[in-house]
Amino acid sequence: MREFFRILVMSTTVSVLALGVGVTSAYAADGAKKADAAKADAKPAEEKKEVTGKDLAFDRALGNCLACHMIAGGELPGNIGPPLIAMAARFPDKAKLKAQIYDARVANPNTIMIPFGPMGILNDEQLDKVVDFISTL
Amino acid sequence: MKQVFTAAAVALVLSISALGTVQAGPAEDLTAYQDYFKTTFKDVPFEDFKDGAYALDAGLKEQWQSMEEFPPYEPDIDAGKTMWETPFKDGKTYADCMGDIKAIRTKYPFYDAEKDTIVTAEGALDACKKAGDGEGFVDKDGKPFLNKGKIAQLMAYIAMENRGSKIAVSTPEGKAVDWYEKGKTFYYAKRGQLNMSCADCHTSNAGKMIRADLLSPSLGHVTHWPTYRSADGEITTLHNRFMGCNTMVRANKFKPQSDEYKALEYFLTYTSNGLEWNGPGSRK
């Protein structure tokens, strides 16, 4: 019963988080976070521009794919997952690629890869953008 | 690939035992758990697992050892020594309830059958202070403050006095097994918005890089506390690290000295049996 209650609490927290625009916590890597923050500080105020698939994939609070995958153009990548290279050749079907990113548990129930869709971390539009970006690699 | 497979196999063995279909108990778990790390990291001598991620990377280890030449936790040890020697309001000292300081580290955590709970060193110190001072370790608002600050400093002194002794938690039996199982379940359960278990990072992917961090094996996780982390700029307890890792995956964190974390500490300490206690520690 207590366990069930905890799950309830947890899923509520999750949905609250998913709604939050400025999701804070950066899960991966204590160290690299600071380097990024320093960089962000140094950046002059920019015009607000459209968020690209690459932005979503690299952003620590959103995709943070770099925590686990080597991606061309990304600094300090992790190596928990396979390098994301030759993706168009490996995933000619974009729907399959999207399915993998939406919920990696379908292919591997015990995966460490985050179920971005069901957990409400990336919405459908964001997922499509990420898929388009990953397909160019 | 092979590594992933063995990790899955270990997790499977452990979960089968959790279901009770196989008569595997804590002793069998311990062997499987330590063998997994010994096989995955063939070149790492068993006794080196006390050094966390630094045991896996010679370059990082060298940097760390030069940091240890001027230990950042030295002022904390001094502050802890003063606390140890200063009598409580009732005139007694920590030695009156804790006994010989040199024997403290190996005694905890243990299962207290009478109270049906796990007693940790920090928990015992807090109870001792409560008895002598009328108040345990609290913040300025009078709320329990058990993940850093004074209790961590006191532990730094005690850990230093106990360096070189070995982890020797007796095999859980009877109702202690329930606590052990609770800790084990916590370790292997997926949690948080990011849906990750402790084992995802510290068993299956130990030795891999998560962004810029080398993931440490959980074998040896408990040896070196309290720890001064440069990133924090202060000395903190093991339970503080549990809180941090829970937050990282956007899961609920529990209170320091909560039943959840005491059970987790019990599981992680038992499975690290045979390693040396080498606290206080320092980490980048």
GROMACS .gro file of C-alpha atoms in nm:
model
  421
    1MET     CA    1   0.000   0.000   0.000
    2ARG     CA    2   0.275   0.238   0.096
    3GLU     CA    3   0.462   0.126  -0.212
    4PHE     CA    4   0.161   0.205  -0.428
    5PHE     CA    5   0.130   0.545  -0.271
    6ARG     CA    6   0.493   0.614  -0.343
    7ILE     CA    7   0.446   0.522  -0.707
    8LEU     CA    8   0.150   0.756  -0.721
    9VAL     CA    9   0.356   1.035  -0.570
   10MET     CA   10   0.636   0.960  -0.809
   11SER     CA   11   0.419   0.967  -1.117
   12THR     CA   12   0.261   1.291  -1.004
   13THR     CA   13   0.604   1.438  -0.963
   14VAL     CA   14   0.690   1.316  -1.307
   15SER     CA   15   0.393   1.479  -1.471
   16VAL     CA   16   0.453   1.801  -1.285
   17LEU     CA   17   0.810   1.794  -1.405
   18ALA     CA   18   0.702   1.720  -1.757
   19LEU     CA   19   0.483   2.028  -1.757
   20GLY     CA   20   0.758   2.246  -1.618
   21VAL     CA   21   0.927   2.444  -1.890
   22GLY     CA   22   1.251   2.505  -1.709
   23VAL     CA   23   1.322   2.151  -1.599
   24THR     CA   24   1.627   2.197  -1.385
   25SER     CA   25   1.821   1.891  -1.274
   26ALA     CA   26   2.094   1.780  -1.509
   27TYR     CA   27   2.131   1.412  -1.458
   28ALA     CA   28   2.449   1.325  -1.625
   29ALA     CA   29   2.787   1.439  -1.522
   30ASP     CA   30   2.863   1.667  -1.242
   31GLY     CA   31   3.171   1.809  -1.407
   32ALA     CA   32   3.077   1.911  -1.758
   33LYS     CA   33   2.777   2.104  -1.631
   34LYS     CA   34   2.991   2.384  -1.500
   35ALA     CA   35   3.185   2.421  -1.822
   36ASP     CA   36   2.857   2.463  -2.006
   37ALA     CA   37   2.726   2.713  -1.757
   38ALA     CA   38   3.041   2.917  -1.793
   39LYS     CA   39   2.999   2.912  -2.169
   40ALA     CA   40   2.638   3.017  -2.146
   41ASP     CA   41   2.736   3.310  -1.926
   42ALA     CA   42   2.997   3.421  -2.171
   43LYS     CA   43   2.752   3.422  -2.461
   44PRO     CA   44   2.622   3.767  -2.555
   45ALA     CA   45   2.246   3.813  -2.555
   46GLU     CA   46   2.116   3.654  -2.871
   47GLU     CA   47   1.803   3.697  -3.072
   48LYS     CA   48   1.553   3.433  -2.978
   49LYS     CA   49   1.577   3.173  -3.253
   50GLU     CA   50   1.394   2.853  -3.323
   51VAL     CA   51   1.503   2.551  -3.121
   52THR     CA   52   1.657   2.295  -3.356
   53GLY     CA   53   1.673   1.918  -3.331
   54LYS     CA   54   2.039   1.950  -3.251
   55ASP     CA   55   1.964   2.192  -2.966
   56LEU     CA   56   1.713   1.944  -2.826
   57ALA     CA   57   1.954   1.653  -2.857
   58PHE     CA   58   2.241   1.840  -2.690
   59ASP     CA   59   2.046   2.022  -2.418
   60ARG     CA   60   2.125   1.870  -2.080
   61ALA     CA   61   1.772   1.916  -1.949
   62LEU     CA   62   1.607   1.771  -2.261
   63GLY     CA   63   1.764   1.507  -2.485
   64ASN     CA   64   2.109   1.506  -2.329
   65CYS     CA   65   2.189   1.232  -2.577
   66LEU     CA   66   2.556   1.323  -2.537
   67ALA     CA   67   2.550   1.183  -2.185
   68CYS     CA   68   2.557   0.840  -2.345
   69HIS     CA   69   2.623   0.878  -2.720
   70MET     CA   70   2.904   1.016  -2.929
   71ILE     CA   71   2.748   1.263  -3.172
   72ALA     CA   72   2.946   1.464  -3.426
   73GLY     CA   73   2.983   1.821  -3.302
   74GLY     CA   74   2.915   1.739  -2.937
   75GLU     CA   75   3.179   1.782  -2.669
   76LEU     CA   76   3.261   1.537  -2.387
   77PRO     CA   77   3.032   1.258  -2.501
   78GLY     CA   78   2.969   0.951  -2.288
   79ASN     CA   79   3.007   0.598  -2.424
   80ILE     CA   80   2.724   0.407  -2.259
   81GLY     CA   81   2.533   0.381  -2.588
   82PRO     CA   82   2.666   0.323  -2.941
   83PRO     CA   83   2.803   0.624  -3.133
   84LEU     CA   84   2.528   0.784  -3.338
   85ILE     CA   85   2.691   0.764  -3.678
   86ALA     CA   86   2.568   0.659  -4.023
   87MET     CA   87   2.217   0.683  -3.888
   88ALA     CA   88   2.040   0.725  -4.223
   89ALA     CA   89   2.196   0.399  -4.335
   90ARG     CA   90   2.122   0.217  -4.011
   91PHE     CA   91   1.770   0.354  -3.975
   92PRO     CA   92   1.637   0.413  -4.328
   93ASP     CA   93   1.287   0.409  -4.178
   94LYS     CA   94   1.241   0.724  -3.971
   95ALA     CA   95   0.944   0.575  -3.790
   96LYS     CA   96   1.172   0.305  -3.649
   97LEU     CA   97   1.422   0.565  -3.536
   98LYS     CA   98   1.146   0.763  -3.371
   99ALA     CA   99   1.018   0.451  -3.197
  100GLN     CA  100   1.365   0.385  -3.055
  101ILE     CA  101   1.394   0.737  -2.917
  102TYR     CA  102   1.031   0.749  -2.800
  103ASP     CA  103   1.067   0.435  -2.587
  104ALA     CA  104   1.389   0.233  -2.597
  105ARG     CA  105   1.234  -0.021  -2.359
  106VAL     CA  106   1.037  -0.176  -2.645
  107ALA     CA  107   1.358  -0.305  -2.804
  108ASN     CA  108   1.538  -0.369  -2.475
  109PRO     CA  109   1.317  -0.385  -2.165
  110ASN     CA  110   1.610  -0.332  -1.931
  111THR     CA  111   1.774  -0.049  -2.125
  112ILE     CA  112   1.935   0.242  -1.945
  113MET     CA  113   1.822   0.473  -2.228
  114ILE     CA  114   1.554   0.710  -2.108
  115PRO     CA  115   1.198   0.650  -2.235
  116PHE     CA  116   1.174   1.006  -2.365
  117GLY     CA  117   0.815   0.982  -2.487
  118PRO     CA  118   0.629   0.803  -2.206
  119MET     CA  119   0.821   0.998  -1.940
  120GLY     CA  120   0.714   1.324  -2.100
  121ILE     CA  121   1.066   1.453  -2.151
  122LEU     CA  122   1.030   1.518  -2.525
  123ASN     CA  123   0.692   1.586  -2.687
  124ASP     CA  124   0.592   1.467  -3.031
  125GLU     CA  125   0.708   1.777  -3.213
  126GLN     CA  126   1.040   1.773  -3.031
  127LEU     CA  127   1.082   1.403  -3.106
  128ASP     CA  128   1.031   1.467  -3.478
  129LYS     CA  129   1.295   1.738  -3.472
  130VAL     CA  130   1.542   1.512  -3.293
  131VAL     CA  131   1.471   1.231  -3.539
  132ASP     CA  132   1.536   1.465  -3.834
  133PHE     CA  133   1.863   1.575  -3.679
  134ILE     CA  134   1.979   1.223  -3.592
  135SER     CA  135   1.899   1.111  -3.947
  136THR     CA  136   2.153   1.358  -4.084
  137LEU     CA  137   2.437   1.199  -3.887
  138MET     CA  138   2.830  -0.686  -2.534
  139LYS     CA  139   2.955  -0.966  -2.315
  140GLN     CA  140   2.965  -0.724  -2.028
  141VAL     CA  141   2.603  -0.624  -2.080
  142PHE     CA  142   2.512  -0.988  -2.095
  143THR     CA  143   2.684  -1.081  -1.770
  144ALA     CA  144   2.529  -0.780  -1.599
  145ALA     CA  145   2.188  -0.896  -1.711
  146ALA     CA  146   2.269  -1.245  -1.588
  147VAL     CA  147   2.373  -1.118  -1.247
  148ALA     CA  148   2.061  -0.905  -1.221
  149LEU     CA  149   1.856  -1.207  -1.320
  150VAL     CA  150   2.015  -1.429  -1.059
  151LEU     CA  151   1.957  -1.161  -0.801
  152SER     CA  152   1.596  -1.105  -0.899
  153ILE     CA  153   1.521  -1.477  -0.905
  154SER     CA  154   1.652  -1.498  -0.553
  155ALA     CA  155   1.434  -1.198  -0.465
  156LEU     CA  156   1.131  -1.391  -0.581
  157GLY     CA  157   1.239  -1.681  -0.369
  158THR     CA  158   1.220  -1.938  -0.646
  159VAL     CA  159   1.586  -2.022  -0.598
  160GLN     CA  160   1.731  -2.075  -0.254
  161ALA     CA  161   2.000  -1.815  -0.307
  162GLY     CA  162   2.060  -1.598  -0.005
  163PRO     CA  163   2.282  -1.302   0.074
  164ALA     CA  164   2.595  -1.519   0.083
  165GLU     CA  165   2.537  -1.641  -0.275
  166ASP     CA  166   2.453  -1.285  -0.384
  167LEU     CA  167   2.779  -1.161  -0.238
  168THR     CA  168   2.984  -1.409  -0.438
  169ALA     CA  169   2.798  -1.334  -0.763
  170TYR     CA  170   2.817  -0.960  -0.705
  171GLN     CA  171   3.189  -0.952  -0.632
  172ASP     CA  172   3.268  -1.201  -0.911
  173TYR     CA  173   3.088  -0.979  -1.160
  174PHE     CA  174   3.316  -0.686  -1.083
  175LYS     CA  175   3.628  -0.901  -1.059
  176THR     CA  176   3.554  -1.046  -1.405
  177THR     CA  177   3.454  -0.718  -1.563
  178PHE     CA  178   3.766  -0.544  -1.434
  179LYS     CA  179   4.022  -0.822  -1.457
  180ASP     CA  180   4.318  -0.588  -1.419
  181VAL     CA  181   4.192  -0.424  -1.099
  182PRO     CA  182   4.319  -0.597  -0.783
  183PHE     CA  183   4.028  -0.664  -0.546
  184GLU     CA  184   4.163  -0.435  -0.273
  185ASP     CA  185   4.170  -0.140  -0.517
  186PHE     CA  186   3.790  -0.123  -0.549
  187LYS     CA  187   3.795   0.096  -0.239
  188ASP     CA  188   3.919   0.378  -0.463
  189GLY     CA  189   3.603   0.403  -0.674
  190ALA     CA  190   3.639   0.530  -1.029
  191TYR     CA  191   4.007   0.603  -0.962
  192ALA     CA  192   4.078   0.230  -0.946
  193LEU     CA  193   3.984   0.210  -1.314
  194ASP     CA  194   4.194   0.489  -1.463
  195ALA     CA  195   4.563   0.542  -1.394
  196GLY     CA  196   4.561   0.906  -1.506
  197LEU     CA  197   4.269   1.001  -1.282
  198LYS     CA  198   4.426   0.808  -0.996
  199GLU     CA  199   4.747   1.005  -1.026
  200GLN     CA  200   4.562   1.338  -1.014
  201TRP     CA  201   4.366   1.217  -0.715
  202GLN     CA  202   4.678   1.102  -0.529
  203SER     CA  203   4.838   1.443  -0.571
  204MET     CA  204   4.520   1.597  -0.430
  205GLU     CA  205   4.549   1.357  -0.134
  206GLU     CA  206   4.897   1.490  -0.052
  207PHE     CA  207   4.724   1.793   0.096
  208PRO     CA  208   4.401   1.633   0.211
  209PRO     CA  209   4.110   1.876   0.176
  210TYR     CA  210   3.934   1.708   0.470
  211GLU     CA  211   4.208   1.777   0.725
  212PRO     CA  212   4.029   2.070   0.895
  213ASP     CA  213   3.721   1.847   0.925
  214ILE     CA  214   3.920   1.576   1.103
  215ASP     CA  215   4.044   1.837   1.351
  216ALA     CA  216   3.693   1.970   1.411
  217GLY     CA  217   3.570   1.613   1.459
  218LYS     CA  218   3.843   1.535   1.711
  219THR     CA  219   3.739   1.834   1.919
  220MET     CA  220   3.378   1.712   1.912
  221TRP     CA  221   3.484   1.363   2.012
  222GLU     CA  222   3.677   1.498   2.313
  223THR     CA  223   3.430   1.762   2.431
  224PRO     CA  224   3.187   1.639   2.698
  225PHE     CA  225   2.810   1.665   2.647
  226LYS     CA  226   2.585   1.868   2.877
  227ASP     CA  227   2.554   1.566   3.104
  228GLY     CA  228   2.933   1.534   3.131
  229LYS     CA  229   2.958   1.216   2.926
  230THR     CA  230   3.142   1.186   2.596
  231TYR     CA  231   3.098   0.998   2.268
  232ALA     CA  232   3.340   0.735   2.400
  233ASP     CA  233   3.092   0.655   2.677
  234CYS     CA  234   2.832   0.526   2.433
  235MET     CA  235   3.042   0.438   2.129
  236GLY     CA  236   3.324   0.254   2.306
  237ASP     CA  237   3.678   0.220   2.169
  238ILE     CA  238   3.710   0.461   1.878
  239LYS     CA  239   3.937   0.222   1.689
  240ALA     CA  240   3.661  -0.040   1.678
  241ILE     CA  241   3.375   0.178   1.555
  242ARG     CA  242   3.395   0.158   1.176
  243THR     CA  243   3.388  -0.222   1.149
  244LYS     CA  244   3.094  -0.247   1.388
  245TYR     CA  245   2.845  -0.060   1.164
  246PRO     CA  246   2.608  -0.099   0.994
  247PHE     CA  247   2.450  -0.389   1.183
  248TYR     CA  248   2.104  -0.533   1.232
  249ASP     CA  249   1.954  -0.460   1.573
  250ALA     CA  250   1.710  -0.746   1.634
  251GLU     CA  251   1.548  -0.586   1.937
  252LYS     CA  252   1.448  -0.270   1.750
  253ASP     CA  253   1.422  -0.448   1.414
  254THR     CA  254   1.628  -0.183   1.242
  255ILE     CA  255   1.967  -0.119   1.086
  256VAL     CA  256   2.200   0.082   1.305
  257THR     CA  257   2.450   0.298   1.115
  258ALA     CA  258   2.751   0.474   1.265
  259GLU     CA  259   2.591   0.814   1.200
  260GLY     CA  260   2.265   0.697   1.356
  261ALA     CA  261   2.447   0.576   1.667
  262LEU     CA  262   2.639   0.904   1.700
  263ASP     CA  263   2.320   1.102   1.668
  264ALA     CA  264   2.152   0.891   1.937
  265CYS     CA  265   2.457   0.931   2.160
  266LYS     CA  266   2.453   1.308   2.123
  267LYS     CA  267   2.077   1.315   2.184
  268ALA     CA  268   2.124   1.126   2.509
  269GLY     CA  269   2.402   1.353   2.633
  270ASP     CA  270   2.298   1.692   2.496
  271GLY     CA  271   1.920   1.655   2.485
  272GLU     CA  272   1.944   1.725   2.111
  273GLY     CA  273   2.099   1.538   1.817
  274PHE     CA  274   2.266   1.687   1.510
  275VAL     CA  275   2.032   1.967   1.403
  276ASP     CA  276   2.041   2.277   1.185
  277LYS     CA  277   1.977   2.625   1.313
  278ASP     CA  278   1.601   2.565   1.299
  279GLY     CA  279   1.634   2.258   1.517
  280LYS     CA  280   1.565   2.012   1.231
  281PRO     CA  281   1.773   1.693   1.195
  282PHE     CA  282   2.085   1.768   0.993
  283LEU     CA  283   2.249   1.438   0.911
  284ASN     CA  284   2.394   1.451   0.560
  285LYS     CA  285   2.676   1.700   0.612
  286GLY     CA  286   2.811   1.954   0.859
  287LYS     CA  287   2.911   1.849   1.210
  288ILE     CA  288   2.812   1.485   1.189
  289ALA     CA  289   3.027   1.449   0.876
  290GLN     CA  290   3.319   1.613   1.054
  291LEU     CA  291   3.286   1.384   1.353
  292MET     CA  292   3.273   1.087   1.116
  293ALA     CA  293   3.585   1.217   0.939
  294TYR     CA  294   3.781   1.188   1.263
  295ILE     CA  295   3.640   0.845   1.342
  296ALA     CA  296   3.707   0.721   0.986
  297MET     CA  297   4.068   0.841   1.008
  298GLU     CA  298   4.115   0.654   1.337
  299ASN     CA  299   3.977   0.341   1.172
  300ARG     CA  300   4.170   0.343   0.845
  301GLY     CA  301   4.300   0.004   0.746
  302SER     CA  302   4.034  -0.201   0.921
  303LYS     CA  303   3.823  -0.417   0.693
  304ILE     CA  304   3.454  -0.438   0.611
  305ALA     CA  305   3.314  -0.744   0.788
  306VAL     CA  306   2.934  -0.733   0.800
  307SER     CA  307   2.801  -1.064   0.921
  308THR     CA  308   2.578  -1.253   0.680
  309PRO     CA  309   2.217  -1.135   0.722
  310GLU     CA  310   1.997  -1.398   0.887
  311GLY     CA  311   1.638  -1.411   1.002
  312LYS     CA  312   1.465  -1.075   0.988
  313ALA     CA  313   1.790  -0.903   0.890
  314VAL     CA  314   1.738  -1.062   0.550
  315ASP     CA  315   1.429  -0.842   0.503
  316TRP     CA  316   1.643  -0.533   0.545
  317TYR     CA  317   1.902  -0.673   0.312
  318GLU     CA  318   1.634  -0.748   0.051
  319LYS     CA  319   1.489  -0.400   0.090
  320GLY     CA  320   1.831  -0.249   0.015
  321LYS     CA  321   1.888  -0.484  -0.274
  322THR     CA  322   1.551  -0.401  -0.428
  323PHE     CA  323   1.627  -0.032  -0.394
  324TYR     CA  324   1.958  -0.082  -0.573
  325TYR     CA  325   1.808  -0.267  -0.870
  326ALA     CA  326   1.479  -0.078  -0.910
  327LYS     CA  327   1.430   0.172  -1.191
  328ARG     CA  328   1.320   0.507  -1.056
  329GLY     CA  329   1.258   0.869  -1.140
  330GLN     CA  330   1.158   1.043  -1.458
  331LEU     CA  331   1.476   0.914  -1.622
  332ASN     CA  332   1.385   0.558  -1.524
  333MET     CA  333   1.727   0.444  -1.406
  334SER     CA  334   1.842   0.213  -1.131
  335CYS     CA  335   2.161   0.242  -0.928
  336ALA     CA  336   2.267  -0.078  -1.105
  337ASP     CA  337   2.218   0.077  -1.449
  338CYS     CA  338   2.499   0.319  -1.376
  339HIS     CA  339   2.712   0.143  -1.114
  340THR     CA  340   2.686  -0.223  -1.222
  341SER     CA  341   2.597  -0.261  -1.591
  342ASN     CA  342   2.778   0.054  -1.702
  343ALA     CA  343   3.051   0.088  -1.439
  344GLY     CA  344   3.371   0.185  -1.617
  345LYS     CA  345   3.184   0.368  -1.894
  346MET     CA  346   3.168   0.743  -1.936
  347ILE     CA  347   2.844   0.925  -1.867
  348ARG     CA  348   2.922   1.253  -2.032
  349ALA     CA  349   3.252   1.354  -1.867
  350ASP     CA  350   3.226   1.125  -1.564
  351LEU     CA  351   3.373   0.779  -1.529
  352LEU     CA  352   3.113   0.562  -1.356
  353SER     CA  353   3.243   0.387  -1.046
  354PRO     CA  354   3.158   0.025  -0.962
  355SER     CA  355   2.931  -0.007  -0.659
  356LEU     CA  356   3.175  -0.260  -0.514
  357GLY     CA  357   3.364  -0.026  -0.282
  358HIS     CA  358   3.100   0.249  -0.275
  359VAL     CA  359   3.083   0.258   0.103
  360THR     CA  360   3.452   0.245   0.198
  361HIS     CA  361   3.562   0.608   0.202
  362TRP     CA  362   3.301   0.818   0.379
  363PRO     CA  363   3.261   1.093   0.469
  364THR     CA  364   3.399   1.237   0.147
  365TYR     CA  365   3.514   1.582   0.051
  366ARG     CA  366   3.399   1.654  -0.301
  367SER     CA  367   3.568   1.942  -0.474
  368ALA     CA  368   3.243   2.002  -0.663
  369ASP     CA  369   3.064   2.056  -0.328
  370GLY     CA  370   3.352   2.223  -0.144
  371GLU     CA  371   3.256   2.042   0.174
  372ILE     CA  372   3.257   1.706   0.344
  373THR     CA  373   2.942   1.496   0.313
  374THR     CA  374   2.809   1.156   0.415
  375LEU     CA  375   2.725   0.849   0.212
  376HIS     CA  376   2.354   0.919   0.243
  377ASN     CA  377   2.414   1.262   0.093
  378ARG     CA  378   2.554   1.090  -0.215
  379PHE     CA  379   2.247   0.863  -0.231
  380MET     CA  380   2.034   1.179  -0.227
  381GLY     CA  381   2.242   1.329  -0.507
  382CYS     CA  382   2.219   1.021  -0.728
  383ASN     CA  383   1.843   0.997  -0.672
  384THR     CA  384   1.802   1.361  -0.770
  385MET     CA  385   2.015   1.309  -1.079
  386VAL     CA  386   1.753   1.075  -1.225
  387ARG     CA  387   1.475   1.309  -1.110
  388ALA     CA  388   1.349   1.066  -0.851
  389ASN     CA  389   1.227   1.142  -0.501
  390LYS     CA  390   1.514   1.159  -0.261
  391PHE     CA  391   1.482   1.023   0.090
  392LYS     CA  392   1.598   1.169   0.418
  393PRO     CA  393   1.947   1.088   0.544
  394GLN     CA  394   1.914   0.798   0.792
  395SER     CA  395   1.574   0.704   0.646
  396ASP     CA  396   1.492   0.332   0.644
  397GLU     CA  397   1.540   0.331   0.265
  398TYR     CA  398   1.897   0.459   0.282
  399LYS     CA  399   1.988   0.253   0.588
  400ALA     CA  400   1.877  -0.060   0.401
  401LEU     CA  401   2.071   0.049   0.093
  402GLU     CA  402   2.383   0.110   0.303
  403TYR     CA  403   2.343  -0.232   0.465
  404PHE     CA  404   2.318  -0.404   0.124
  405LEU     CA  405   2.611  -0.210  -0.023
  406THR     CA  406   2.832  -0.265   0.283
  407TYR     CA  407   2.765  -0.636   0.309
  408THR     CA  408   2.841  -0.684  -0.061
  409SER     CA  409   3.169  -0.494  -0.018
  410ASN     CA  410   3.285  -0.729   0.257
  411GLY     CA  411   3.662  -0.777   0.263
  412LEU     CA  412   3.752  -0.430   0.137
  413GLU     CA  413   3.939  -0.184   0.352
  414TRP     CA  414   3.775   0.110   0.525
  415ASN     CA  415   3.969   0.411   0.389
  416GLY     CA  416   3.771   0.717   0.486
  417PRO     CA  417   3.764   1.006   0.496
  418GLY     CA  418   3.782   1.033   0.118
  419SER     CA  419   3.825   1.296  -0.145
  420ARG     CA  420   3.671   1.305  -0.490
  421LYS     CA  421   3.668   1.555  -0.769
   0.00000   0.00000   0.00000
